[in-house]
Backbone as XML, in Angstrom:
<?xml version="1.0"?>
<chain id="A" units="angstrom">
  <residue number="1" name="MET">
    <atom name="N" x="92.324" y="82.460" z="113.214"/>
    <atom name="CA" x="91.882" y="83.830" z="113.015"/>
    <atom name="C" x="93.107" y="84.721" z="112.831"/>
  </residue>
  <residue number="2" name="ASP">
    <atom name="N" x="92.950" y="85.738" z="112.002"/>
    <atom name="CA" x="94.032" y="86.682" z="111.758"/>
    <atom name="C" x="94.180" y="87.643" z="112.929"/>
  </residue>
  <residue number="3" name="ASN">
    <atom name="N" x="95.407" y="88.138" z="113.095"/>
    <atom name="CA" x="95.648" y="89.165" z="114.096"/>
    <atom name="C" x="94.866" y="90.415" z="113.729"/>
  </residue>
  <residue number="4" name="TYR">
    <atom name="N" x="94.524" y="91.200" z="114.744"/>
    <atom name="CA" x="93.747" y="92.423" z="114.539"/>
    <atom name="C" x="94.664" y="93.621" z="114.756"/>
  </residue>
  <residue number="5" name="LEU">
    <atom name="N" x="94.715" y="94.496" z="113.778"/>
    <atom name="CA" x="95.576" y="95.672" z="113.816"/>
    <atom name="C" x="94.781" y="96.897" z="114.241"/>
  </residue>
  <residue number="6" name="ILE">
    <atom name="N" x="95.293" y="97.588" z="115.251"/>
    <atom name="CA" x="94.701" y="98.857" z="115.668"/>
    <atom name="C" x="95.674" y="99.964" z="115.297"/>
  </residue>
  <residue number="7" name="ASP">
    <atom name="N" x="95.181" y="100.895" z="114.480"/>
    <atom name="CA" x="95.955" y="102.079" z="114.100"/>
    <atom name="C" x="95.754" y="103.116" z="115.208"/>
  </residue>
  <residue number="8" name="VAL">
    <atom name="N" x="96.789" y="103.338" z="115.990"/>
    <atom name="CA" x="96.696" y="104.237" z="117.138"/>
    <atom name="C" x="96.400" y="105.670" z="116.704"/>
  </residue>
  <residue number="9" name="ASN">
    <atom name="N" x="96.854" y="106.059" z="115.519"/>
    <atom name="CA" x="96.520" y="107.391" z="115.018"/>
    <atom name="C" x="95.005" y="107.536" z="114.873"/>
  </residue>
  <residue number="10" name="GLN">
    <atom name="N" x="94.349" y="106.499" z="114.374"/>
    <atom name="CA" x="92.899" y="106.516" z="114.218"/>
    <atom name="C" x="92.221" y="106.595" z="115.586"/>
  </residue>
  <residue number="11" name="VAL">
    <atom name="N" x="92.723" y="105.841" z="116.549"/>
    <atom name="CA" x="92.167" y="105.874" z="117.899"/>
    <atom name="C" x="92.268" y="107.291" z="118.476"/>
  </residue>
  <residue number="12" name="GLU">
    <atom name="N" x="93.417" y="107.934" z="118.289"/>
    <atom name="CA" x="93.598" y="109.292" z="118.798"/>
    <atom name="C" x="92.647" y="110.280" z="118.121"/>
  </residue>
  <residue number="13" name="THR">
    <atom name="N" x="92.422" y="110.099" z="116.836"/>
    <atom name="CA" x="91.466" y="110.955" z="116.129"/>
    <atom name="C" x="90.057" y="110.747" z="116.673"/>
  </residue>
  <residue number="14" name="LEU">
    <atom name="N" x="89.683" y="109.505" z="116.896"/>
    <atom name="CA" x="88.357" y="109.205" z="117.435"/>
    <atom name="C" x="88.199" y="109.753" z="118.855"/>
  </residue>
  <residue number="15" name="GLN">
    <atom name="N" x="89.279" y="109.730" z="119.627"/>
    <atom name="CA" x="89.241" y="110.349" z="120.959"/>
    <atom name="C" x="88.962" y="111.846" z="120.828"/>
  </residue>
  <residue number="16" name="THR">
    <atom name="N" x="89.669" y="112.483" z="119.910"/>
    <atom name="CA" x="89.559" y="113.930" z="119.740"/>
    <atom name="C" x="88.137" y="114.349" z="119.388"/>
  </residue>
  <residue number="17" name="ILE">
    <atom name="N" x="87.492" y="113.571" z="118.523"/>
    <atom name="CA" x="86.132" y="113.927" z="118.104"/>
    <atom name="C" x="85.061" y="113.241" z="118.962"/>
  </residue>
  <residue number="18" name="GLN">
    <atom name="N" x="85.515" y="112.555" z="120.029"/>
    <atom name="CA" x="84.601" y="111.925" z="120.985"/>
    <atom name="C" x="83.684" y="110.878" z="120.339"/>
  </residue>
  <residue number="19" name="ASN">
    <atom name="N" x="84.213" y="110.099" z="119.393"/>
    <atom name="CA" x="83.414" y="109.084" z="118.710"/>
    <atom name="C" x="83.482" y="107.767" z="119.492"/>
  </residue>
  <residue number="20" name="VAL">
    <atom name="N" x="82.701" y="107.702" z="120.553"/>
    <atom name="CA" x="82.710" y="106.547" z="121.438"/>
    <atom name="C" x="82.193" y="105.301" z="120.729"/>
  </residue>
  <residue number="21" name="ASP">
    <atom name="N" x="81.188" y="105.440" z="119.879"/>
    <atom name="CA" x="80.624" y="104.280" z="119.184"/>
    <atom name="C" x="81.684" y="103.561" z="118.347"/>
  </residue>
  <residue number="22" name="GLU">
    <atom name="N" x="82.462" y="104.311" z="117.585"/>
    <atom name="CA" x="83.484" y="103.679" z="116.748"/>
    <atom name="C" x="84.602" y="103.086" z="117.607"/>
  </residue>
  <residue number="23" name="LEU">
    <atom name="N" x="84.962" y="103.748" z="118.674"/>
    <atom name="CA" x="85.972" y="103.179" z="119.580"/>
    <atom name="C" x="85.468" y="101.866" z="120.178"/>
  </residue>
  <residue number="24" name="GLU">
    <atom name="N" x="84.210" y="101.821" z="120.561"/>
    <atom name="CA" x="83.628" y="100.579" z="121.099"/>
    <atom name="C" x="83.666" y="99.466" z="120.059"/>
  </residue>
  <residue number="25" name="ARG">
    <atom name="N" x="83.405" y="99.809" z="118.781"/>
    <atom name="CA" x="83.470" y="98.799" z="117.703"/>
    <atom name="C" x="84.895" y="98.249" z="117.567"/>
  </residue>
  <residue number="26" name="ILE">
    <atom name="N" x="85.865" y="99.133" z="117.605"/>
    <atom name="CA" x="87.268" y="98.707" z="117.492"/>
    <atom name="C" x="87.612" y="97.747" z="118.625"/>
  </residue>
  <residue number="27" name="PHE">
    <atom name="N" x="87.243" y="98.104" z="119.851"/>
    <atom name="CA" x="87.580" y="97.255" z="120.992"/>
    <atom name="C" x="86.780" y="95.955" z="121.004"/>
  </residue>
  <residue number="28" name="ALA">
    <atom name="N" x="85.571" y="95.952" z="120.467"/>
    <atom name="CA" x="84.793" y="94.710" z="120.361"/>
    <atom name="C" x="85.472" y="93.753" z="119.380"/>
  </residue>
  <residue number="29" name="ARG">
    <atom name="N" x="85.948" y="94.279" z="118.252"/>
    <atom name="CA" x="86.660" y="93.423" z="117.283"/>
    <atom name="C" x="87.973" y="92.923" z="117.870"/>
  </residue>
  <residue number="30" name="ALA">
    <atom name="N" x="88.653" y="93.775" z="118.623"/>
    <atom name="CA" x="89.904" y="93.376" z="119.258"/>
    <atom name="C" x="89.659" y="92.264" z="120.278"/>
  </residue>
  <residue number="31" name="LYS">
    <atom name="N" x="88.609" y="92.412" z="121.061"/>
    <atom name="CA" x="88.269" y="91.381" z="122.044"/>
    <atom name="C" x="87.956" y="90.061" z="121.356"/>
  </residue>
  <residue number="32" name="SER">
    <atom name="N" x="87.209" y="90.128" z="120.284"/>
    <atom name="CA" x="86.878" y="88.920" z="119.523"/>
    <atom name="C" x="88.142" y="88.240" z="119.008"/>
  </residue>
  <residue number="33" name="ALA">
    <atom name="N" x="89.086" y="89.031" z="118.534"/>
    <atom name="CA" x="90.340" y="88.464" z="118.026"/>
    <atom name="C" x="91.071" y="87.715" z="119.134"/>
  </residue>
  <residue number="34" name="ILE">
    <atom name="N" x="91.192" y="88.325" z="120.313"/>
    <atom name="CA" x="91.907" y="87.679" z="121.414"/>
    <atom name="C" x="91.186" y="86.418" z="121.868"/>
  </residue>
  <residue number="35" name="VAL">
    <atom name="N" x="89.863" y="86.497" z="122.005"/>
    <atom name="CA" x="89.087" y="85.329" z="122.432"/>
    <atom name="C" x="89.285" y="84.172" z="121.460"/>
  </residue>
  <residue number="36" name="ASN">
    <atom name="N" x="89.459" y="84.487" z="120.177"/>
    <atom name="CA" x="89.638" y="83.446" z="119.160"/>
    <atom name="C" x="91.104" y="83.075" z="118.927"/>
  </residue>
  <residue number="37" name="GLY">
    <atom name="N" x="91.994" y="83.511" z="119.817"/>
    <atom name="CA" x="93.379" y="83.072" z="119.772"/>
    <atom name="C" x="94.333" y="83.939" z="118.973"/>
  </residue>
  <residue number="38" name="ALA">
    <atom name="N" x="93.885" y="85.075" z="118.495"/>
    <atom name="CA" x="94.758" y="85.965" z="117.721"/>
    <atom name="C" x="95.334" y="87.042" z="118.644"/>
  </residue>
  <residue number="39" name="MET">
    <atom name="N" x="96.254" y="87.820" z="118.103"/>
    <atom name="CA" x="96.833" y="88.945" z="118.829"/>
    <atom name="C" x="96.225" y="90.243" z="118.323"/>
  </residue>
  <residue number="40" name="VAL">
    <atom name="N" x="96.273" y="91.249" z="119.168"/>
    <atom name="CA" x="95.922" y="92.606" z="118.766"/>
    <atom name="C" x="97.237" y="93.358" z="118.643"/>
  </residue>
  <residue number="41" name="ILE">
    <atom name="N" x="97.476" y="93.911" z="117.485"/>
    <atom name="CA" x="98.723" y="94.623" z="117.225"/>
    <atom name="C" x="98.438" y="96.119" z="117.214"/>
  </residue>
  <residue number="42" name="LEU">
    <atom name="N" x="99.191" y="96.865" z="118.018"/>
    <atom name="CA" x="99.086" y="98.314" z="118.042"/>
    <atom name="C" x="100.166" y="98.877" z="117.136"/>
  </residue>
  <residue number="43" name="ALA">
    <atom name="N" x="99.760" y="99.762" z="116.231"/>
    <atom name="CA" x="100.706" y="100.342" z="115.272"/>
    <atom name="C" x="100.403" y="101.824" z="115.105"/>
  </residue>
  <residue number="44" name="ARG">
    <atom name="N" x="101.437" y="102.556" z="114.747"/>
    <atom name="CA" x="101.318" y="103.993" z="114.519"/>
    <atom name="C" x="101.877" y="104.297" z="113.130"/>
  </residue>
  <residue number="45" name="LYS">
    <atom name="N" x="101.160" y="105.142" z="112.386"/>
    <atom name="CA" x="101.610" y="105.513" z="111.050"/>
    <atom name="C" x="102.784" y="106.490" z="111.161"/>
  </residue>
  <residue number="46" name="GLN">
    <atom name="N" x="103.890" y="106.124" z="110.528"/>
    <atom name="CA" x="105.082" y="106.965" z="110.483"/>
    <atom name="C" x="105.583" y="106.977" z="109.056"/>
  </residue>
  <residue number="47" name="GLN">
    <atom name="N" x="105.585" y="108.127" z="108.450"/>
    <atom name="CA" x="106.038" y="108.284" z="107.063"/>
    <atom name="C" x="105.305" y="107.325" z="106.131"/>
  </residue>
  <residue number="48" name="GLN">
    <atom name="N" x="103.977" y="107.326" z="106.260"/>
    <atom name="CA" x="103.076" y="106.529" z="105.405"/>
    <atom name="C" x="103.203" y="105.012" z="105.602"/>
  </residue>
  <residue number="49" name="VAL">
    <atom name="N" x="103.867" y="104.575" z="106.675"/>
    <atom name="CA" x="104.016" y="103.151" z="106.967"/>
    <atom name="C" x="103.518" y="102.904" z="108.385"/>
  </residue>
  <residue number="50" name="LEU">
    <atom name="N" x="102.738" y="101.844" z="108.574"/>
    <atom name="CA" x="102.300" y="101.492" z="109.915"/>
    <atom name="C" x="103.424" y="100.740" z="110.621"/>
  </residue>
  <residue number="51" name="ALA">
    <atom name="N" x="103.899" y="101.307" z="111.716"/>
    <atom name="CA" x="104.988" y="100.705" z="112.481"/>
    <atom name="C" x="104.420" y="100.082" z="113.759"/>
  </residue>
  <residue number="52" name="LYS">
    <atom name="N" x="104.555" y="98.771" z="113.881"/>
    <atom name="CA" x="104.068" y="98.045" z="115.051"/>
    <atom name="C" x="104.915" y="98.428" z="116.263"/>
  </residue>
  <residue number="53" name="PHE">
    <atom name="N" x="104.235" y="98.689" z="117.411"/>
    <atom name="CA" x="105.002" y="98.984" z="118.609"/>
    <atom name="C" x="104.565" y="98.180" z="119.828"/>
  </residue>
  <residue number="54" name="ASP">
    <atom name="N" x="103.465" y="97.426" z="119.723"/>
    <atom name="CA" x="103.046" y="96.606" z="120.851"/>
    <atom name="C" x="102.105" y="95.516" z="120.365"/>
  </residue>
  <residue number="55" name="GLU">
    <atom name="N" x="102.030" y="94.442" z="121.148"/>
    <atom name="CA" x="101.113" y="93.335" z="120.881"/>
    <atom name="C" x="100.343" y="93.045" z="122.156"/>
  </residue>
  <residue number="56" name="LEU">
    <atom name="N" x="99.055" y="92.876" z="122.028"/>
    <atom name="CA" x="98.210" y="92.516" z="123.160"/>
    <atom name="C" x="97.723" y="91.091" z="122.935"/>
  </residue>
  <residue number="57" name="THR">
    <atom name="N" x="97.931" y="90.243" z="123.930"/>
    <atom name="CA" x="97.561" y="88.837" z="123.762"/>
    <atom name="C" x="96.561" y="88.355" z="124.806"/>
  </residue>
  <residue number="58" name="THR">
    <atom name="N" x="96.244" y="89.210" z="125.784"/>
    <atom name="CA" x="95.289" y="88.814" z="126.826"/>
    <atom name="C" x="94.173" y="89.851" z="126.923"/>
  </residue>
  <residue number="59" name="LEU">
    <atom name="N" x="93.034" y="89.405" z="127.433"/>
    <atom name="CA" x="91.920" y="90.326" z="127.635"/>
    <atom name="C" x="92.276" y="91.381" z="128.688"/>
  </residue>
  <residue number="60" name="GLU">
    <atom name="N" x="93.085" y="91.003" z="129.665"/>
    <atom name="CA" x="93.499" y="91.963" z="130.689"/>
    <atom name="C" x="94.310" y="93.096" z="130.070"/>
  </residue>
  <residue number="61" name="ALA">
    <atom name="N" x="95.244" y="92.761" z="129.189"/>
    <atom name="CA" x="96.051" y="93.789" z="128.525"/>
    <atom name="C" x="95.180" y="94.681" z="127.648"/>
  </residue>
  <residue number="62" name="LEU">
    <atom name="N" x="94.220" y="94.076" z="126.958"/>
    <atom name="CA" x="93.302" y="94.859" z="126.123"/>
    <atom name="C" x="92.459" y="95.793" z="126.991"/>
  </residue>
  <residue number="63" name="ASP">
    <atom name="N" x="91.974" y="95.291" z="128.128"/>
    <atom name="CA" x="91.173" y="96.125" z="129.027"/>
    <atom name="C" x="91.981" y="97.310" z="129.554"/>
  </residue>
  <residue number="64" name="GLU">
    <atom name="N" x="93.258" y="97.088" z="129.847"/>
    <atom name="CA" x="94.123" y="98.177" z="130.307"/>
    <atom name="C" x="94.281" y="99.236" z="129.214"/>
  </residue>
  <residue number="65" name="TYR">
    <atom name="N" x="94.501" y="98.783" z="127.979"/>
    <atom name="CA" x="94.653" y="99.726" z="126.881"/>
    <atom name="C" x="93.346" y="100.492" z="126.654"/>
  </residue>
  <residue number="66" name="LYS">
    <atom name="N" x="92.225" y="99.779" z="126.683"/>
    <atom name="CA" x="90.927" y="100.427" z="126.494"/>
    <atom name="C" x="90.690" y="101.471" z="127.581"/>
  </residue>
  <residue number="67" name="ALA">
    <atom name="N" x="91.006" y="101.142" z="128.823"/>
    <atom name="CA" x="90.831" y="102.098" z="129.920"/>
    <atom name="C" x="91.679" y="103.340" z="129.693"/>
  </residue>
  <residue number="68" name="SER">
    <atom name="N" x="92.891" y="103.153" z="129.184"/>
    <atom name="CA" x="93.757" y="104.312" z="128.943"/>
    <atom name="C" x="93.208" y="105.184" z="127.817"/>
  </residue>
  <residue number="69" name="VAL">
    <atom name="N" x="92.524" y="104.587" z="126.862"/>
    <atom name="CA" x="91.917" y="105.355" z="125.764"/>
    <atom name="C" x="90.685" y="106.106" z="126.265"/>
  </residue>
  <residue number="70" name="PHE">
    <atom name="N" x="89.847" y="105.419" z="127.020"/>
    <atom name="CA" x="88.573" y="106.009" z="127.422"/>
    <atom name="C" x="88.710" y="107.021" z="128.566"/>
  </residue>
  <residue number="71" name="LYS">
    <atom name="N" x="89.819" y="107.002" z="129.288"/>
    <atom name="CA" x="89.944" y="107.949" z="130.404"/>
    <atom name="C" x="90.046" y="109.397" z="129.913"/>
  </residue>
  <residue number="72" name="TYR">
    <atom name="N" x="90.376" y="109.601" z="128.651"/>
    <atom name="CA" x="90.492" y="110.949" z="128.108"/>
    <atom name="C" x="89.189" y="111.462" z="127.489"/>
  </residue>
  <residue number="73" name="LEU">
    <atom name="N" x="88.162" y="110.642" z="127.501"/>
    <atom name="CA" x="86.881" y="111.057" z="126.917"/>
    <atom name="C" x="86.004" y="111.660" z="128.007"/>
  </residue>
  <residue number="74" name="SER">
    <atom name="N" x="85.326" y="112.731" z="127.659"/>
    <atom name="CA" x="84.429" y="113.338" z="128.639"/>
    <atom name="C" x="83.186" y="112.480" z="128.778"/>
  </residue>
  <residue number="75" name="PRO">
    <atom name="N" x="82.655" y="112.362" z="129.986"/>
    <atom name="CA" x="81.461" y="111.534" z="130.170"/>
    <atom name="C" x="80.280" y="112.072" z="129.370"/>
  </residue>
  <residue number="76" name="GLY">
    <atom name="N" x="79.530" y="111.121" z="128.787"/>
    <atom name="CA" x="78.428" y="111.460" z="127.907"/>
    <atom name="C" x="77.313" y="112.132" z="128.586"/>
  </residue>
</chain>
């Protein structure tokens, strides 16, 4: 399976507009990638180029990242 890329700029935009459904889809695909042996790559767009800054290889690391994203969302 291919590695799964998460654009952190997109995640931040989804946080801002409180789009929990799309964030859940992103994290479901990320979880699937890890379960199937791939990595989740976190990248941020800088000068029109996605620059990788972290790799998640375990479900625990993904859960930590997801918790950090969701803690800024107001409860539904």
